XYZ file of C-alpha atoms in Angstrom:
274
model
C 0.000 0.000 0.000
C 2.799 2.413 0.923
C 4.744 1.658 -2.257
C 1.602 2.162 -4.353
C 0.892 5.510 -2.671
C 4.514 6.578 -3.155
C 4.286 5.671 -6.847
C 1.135 7.793 -7.229
C 2.811 10.755 -5.534
C 5.895 10.265 -7.692
C 3.903 10.199 -10.933
C 1.823 13.219 -9.908
C 4.950 15.100 -8.901
C 6.604 14.346 -12.230
C 3.505 15.454 -14.140
C 3.345 18.679 -12.110
C 7.010 19.356 -12.878
C 6.484 18.759 -16.582
C 3.411 21.025 -16.557
C 5.423 23.754 -14.840
C 8.192 23.437 -17.417
C 5.642 23.673 -20.230
C 3.947 26.726 -18.683
C 7.138 28.521 -17.684
C 7.654 30.344 -21.027
C 4.077 31.639 -20.930
C 4.376 32.730 -17.284
C 7.692 34.452 -17.945
C 6.196 36.209 -20.979
C 3.398 37.526 -18.771
C 5.899 38.612 -16.131
C 8.086 40.492 -18.613
C 5.062 42.196 -20.169
C 4.343 43.787 -16.770
C 7.889 45.140 -16.330
C 8.927 48.752 -17.093
C 10.902 49.228 -20.309
C 14.491 48.052 -19.981
C 13.948 45.897 -16.893
C 14.158 42.574 -18.723
C 17.463 43.477 -20.393
C 19.459 43.290 -17.151
C 21.588 40.271 -16.289
C 20.470 38.040 -14.805
C 16.940 38.812 -16.030
C 14.385 39.061 -13.212
C 11.692 36.425 -12.984
C 9.088 38.732 -11.433
C 8.469 42.439 -12.001
C 9.574 44.577 -9.060
C 7.189 47.372 -10.060
C 4.351 45.864 -12.148
C 2.873 48.220 -14.719
C 0.382 48.135 -17.584
C 2.260 50.834 -19.478
C 3.341 48.392 -22.192
C -0.236 47.355 -22.915
C -1.316 50.987 -22.867
C 1.413 51.874 -25.355
C 0.347 49.063 -27.663
C -3.345 49.904 -27.714
C -2.978 53.691 -27.706
C 0.280 54.299 -29.548
C 0.540 51.256 -31.842
C -3.230 50.883 -32.415
C -3.096 47.187 -31.557
C -6.847 47.139 -30.969
C -7.482 47.514 -34.705
C -5.178 44.597 -35.516
C -6.835 42.516 -32.809
C -10.222 43.237 -34.391
C -8.835 42.325 -37.822
C -7.625 38.976 -36.491
C -10.991 38.277 -34.870
C -12.847 39.087 -38.111
C -10.530 36.991 -40.280
C -10.297 34.023 -37.896
C -14.022 34.072 -37.168
C -14.916 34.258 -40.859
C -12.539 31.440 -41.772
C -13.811 29.271 -38.911
C -17.503 29.707 -39.740
C -17.038 29.289 -43.485
C -14.683 26.355 -43.108
C -17.054 24.569 -40.728
C -19.942 24.945 -43.173
C -17.927 23.612 -46.120
C -16.035 20.871 -44.307
C -18.991 19.461 -42.373
C -21.244 19.337 -45.451
C -18.527 17.824 -47.639
C -17.401 15.361 -44.980
C -20.975 14.126 -44.451
C -21.515 13.803 -48.203
C -18.349 11.725 -48.631
C -19.345 9.524 -45.706
C -23.065 8.873 -46.182
C -24.351 10.025 -49.571
C -24.038 7.746 -52.595
C -23.145 9.315 -55.929
C -20.935 8.523 -58.903
C -17.249 9.171 -58.413
C -17.425 9.630 -54.636
C -14.481 7.403 -53.717
C -12.377 8.586 -56.656
C -12.920 12.227 -55.744
C -12.090 11.591 -52.109
C -8.891 9.748 -53.041
C -7.857 12.696 -55.219
C -8.388 15.002 -52.244
C -6.254 12.781 -50.046
C -3.546 12.823 -52.699
C -3.588 16.617 -52.655
C -2.560 16.541 -48.975
C 1.036 15.866 -50.013
C 1.206 19.143 -51.984
C 2.838 21.868 -49.847
C 0.611 24.862 -49.136
C 3.340 27.242 -50.288
C 3.118 25.856 -53.835
C -0.446 27.164 -54.201
C 0.215 30.657 -52.853
C 1.341 32.212 -56.122
C -1.662 30.913 -58.143
C -3.951 31.954 -55.289
C -2.497 35.459 -55.254
C -2.894 35.816 -59.034
C -6.497 34.621 -58.755
C -7.180 37.032 -55.877
C -5.758 39.872 -57.967
C -8.049 39.001 -60.865
C -11.025 38.924 -58.476
C -9.965 42.314 -57.004
C -9.895 41.007 -53.428
C -6.232 41.748 -52.675
C -5.809 43.768 -49.462
C -9.231 42.831 -48.141
C -10.739 40.458 -45.608
C -12.187 38.381 -48.455
C -8.709 37.823 -49.875
C -7.617 36.183 -46.621
C -10.845 34.308 -45.853
C -11.965 32.836 -49.193
C -8.923 30.588 -49.885
C -9.360 28.994 -46.445
C -13.054 28.129 -46.675
C -12.372 24.442 -47.317
C -9.731 22.180 -45.810
C -8.880 18.676 -46.992
C -7.890 17.700 -43.475
C -11.186 19.061 -42.107
C -13.193 17.153 -44.707
C -11.253 13.982 -43.909
C -11.771 14.432 -40.165
C -15.549 14.890 -40.491
C -15.845 12.087 -43.018
C -14.086 9.569 -40.779
C -16.269 10.541 -37.825
C -19.521 10.580 -39.826
C -18.937 7.064 -41.131
C -19.806 5.783 -37.641
C -23.361 7.183 -37.868
C -25.715 4.199 -38.376
C -27.019 4.157 -41.946
C -30.226 2.533 -40.691
C -31.013 5.685 -38.708
C -30.761 7.830 -41.841
C -32.814 5.362 -43.882
C -35.545 5.344 -41.224
C -35.712 9.151 -41.379
C -36.001 9.015 -45.188
C -38.810 6.452 -44.957
C -40.628 8.798 -42.558
C -40.522 11.451 -45.281
C -37.745 13.676 -43.942
C -35.803 15.655 -46.525
C -32.026 15.388 -46.775
C -31.628 18.839 -45.273
C -33.892 17.961 -42.348
C -31.980 14.721 -41.768
C -28.700 16.613 -41.771
C -29.948 19.349 -39.442
C -31.941 17.224 -36.978
C -30.108 13.889 -36.981
C -26.557 14.292 -38.236
C -25.465 17.637 -36.755
C -26.171 16.684 -33.098
C -24.150 13.485 -33.565
C -21.265 15.451 -35.105
C -21.061 17.965 -32.247
C -17.776 16.654 -30.718
C -15.913 16.654 -34.027
C -17.379 20.032 -35.006
C -16.070 21.606 -31.803
C -12.707 19.917 -32.328
C -12.566 21.285 -35.863
C -13.580 24.717 -34.568
C -10.554 24.860 -32.277
C -8.122 23.562 -34.905
C -9.419 25.921 -37.607
C -9.472 28.990 -35.370
C -5.959 28.307 -34.069
C -4.625 27.836 -37.595
C -6.301 30.999 -38.889
C -5.290 33.056 -35.847
C -1.612 32.092 -36.122
C -1.389 32.246 -39.923
C 1.347 34.610 -41.042
C 2.449 33.815 -44.593
C -0.788 34.137 -46.596
C -2.047 37.334 -44.889
C 1.432 38.821 -45.386
C 1.199 38.091 -49.128
C -2.368 39.208 -49.786
C -2.607 42.191 -47.405
C -0.695 45.069 -48.921
C -1.922 47.803 -46.559
C -1.522 48.043 -42.801
C -5.213 48.815 -42.241
C -6.087 45.111 -42.686
C -3.054 43.640 -40.912
C -3.688 40.749 -38.537
C -1.923 40.415 -35.188
C 1.000 38.217 -36.340
C 1.884 40.671 -39.120
C 1.430 43.670 -36.820
C 3.706 42.105 -34.201
C 6.380 41.383 -36.820
C 6.209 45.018 -37.921
C 6.320 46.150 -34.288
C 9.399 43.971 -33.662
C 11.258 45.779 -36.444
C 10.421 49.169 -34.961
C 10.957 48.272 -31.276
C 13.489 45.445 -31.413
C 15.029 46.610 -28.118
C 11.745 46.967 -26.228
C 11.417 43.366 -25.088
C 8.718 44.213 -22.571
C 6.441 45.752 -25.206
C 6.936 42.807 -27.545
C 6.042 40.398 -24.751
C 2.897 42.389 -24.066
C 1.956 42.085 -27.734
C 2.620 38.351 -27.607
C 0.332 38.032 -24.599
C -2.447 39.817 -26.478
C -1.970 37.287 -29.286
C -1.903 34.225 -27.022
C -4.759 34.998 -24.614
C -7.759 34.691 -27.034
C -6.736 31.266 -28.356
C -5.814 30.093 -24.872
C -9.239 31.074 -23.535
C -10.956 29.363 -26.480
C -9.012 26.159 -25.902
C -9.717 26.135 -22.159
C -13.434 26.623 -22.777
C -13.679 23.843 -25.359
C -10.912 21.470 -24.282
C -13.342 18.849 -22.971
C -15.085 18.616 -26.344
C -11.750 18.788 -28.169
C -10.337 15.773 -26.333
C -13.635 13.908 -26.648
C -13.716 14.519 -30.394
C -10.158 13.302 -30.888
C -10.711 10.168 -28.799
C -13.990 9.265 -30.452
C -12.605 10.008 -33.883
C -9.670 7.683 -33.231
C -11.840 4.651 -32.519
C -14.762 5.208 -34.888
C -15.036 4.662 -38.622
């Protein structure tokens, strides 16, 4: 009994140590963001601010207009997430449960496209966006991300576990395909939809390369691009840069903490179904 209890304490202690090591960079970033300018450049660098201040955050939102870039990121990430969910969930369900000619061949072609690097498509996408006159606009960032092969694959694998007999019974009762999808399928897909919501929002929020290419004016900059520009102007102001990084991290961290239960559930169920 004593050895078993000691083993439990040992495992819990090791997990707590690993969690602390994983969280240390985030905690230190928060600590530095609350320090006055120049405090973090001393040696050895302090772990805690001696005189905590919000001056760095005030400088970012008042002087650097970070609030506008934060709003831009929320608009772009929210638009991509909503549009991507609509496209991926509908397509994934169709590949899983609807019968039509060429279904398996089309899906295999999509899977084959996964090996193509995203960077290869950026030049054609930019030329197409220029022809559509959506360069330097929210639409130019959002539209190319409305469908994801990985998202379609994820929903398709999960939706395959839905009993076909249930759908056939609804059709016999006279329900339309849209009614079946809305009333029967969507509630069963809730875990994977929430999982896909987190993955899509995180990807869109942290995306740097495509917004940098398609956004030619600073008025539509997202947070990653704005922070890169800020780093060039204030490369010595470590405290201000850490404050900007905290503003970037907090929204996605809050989203993950709110939906982590559904995220883990969706991954676990998706790994054993289909």
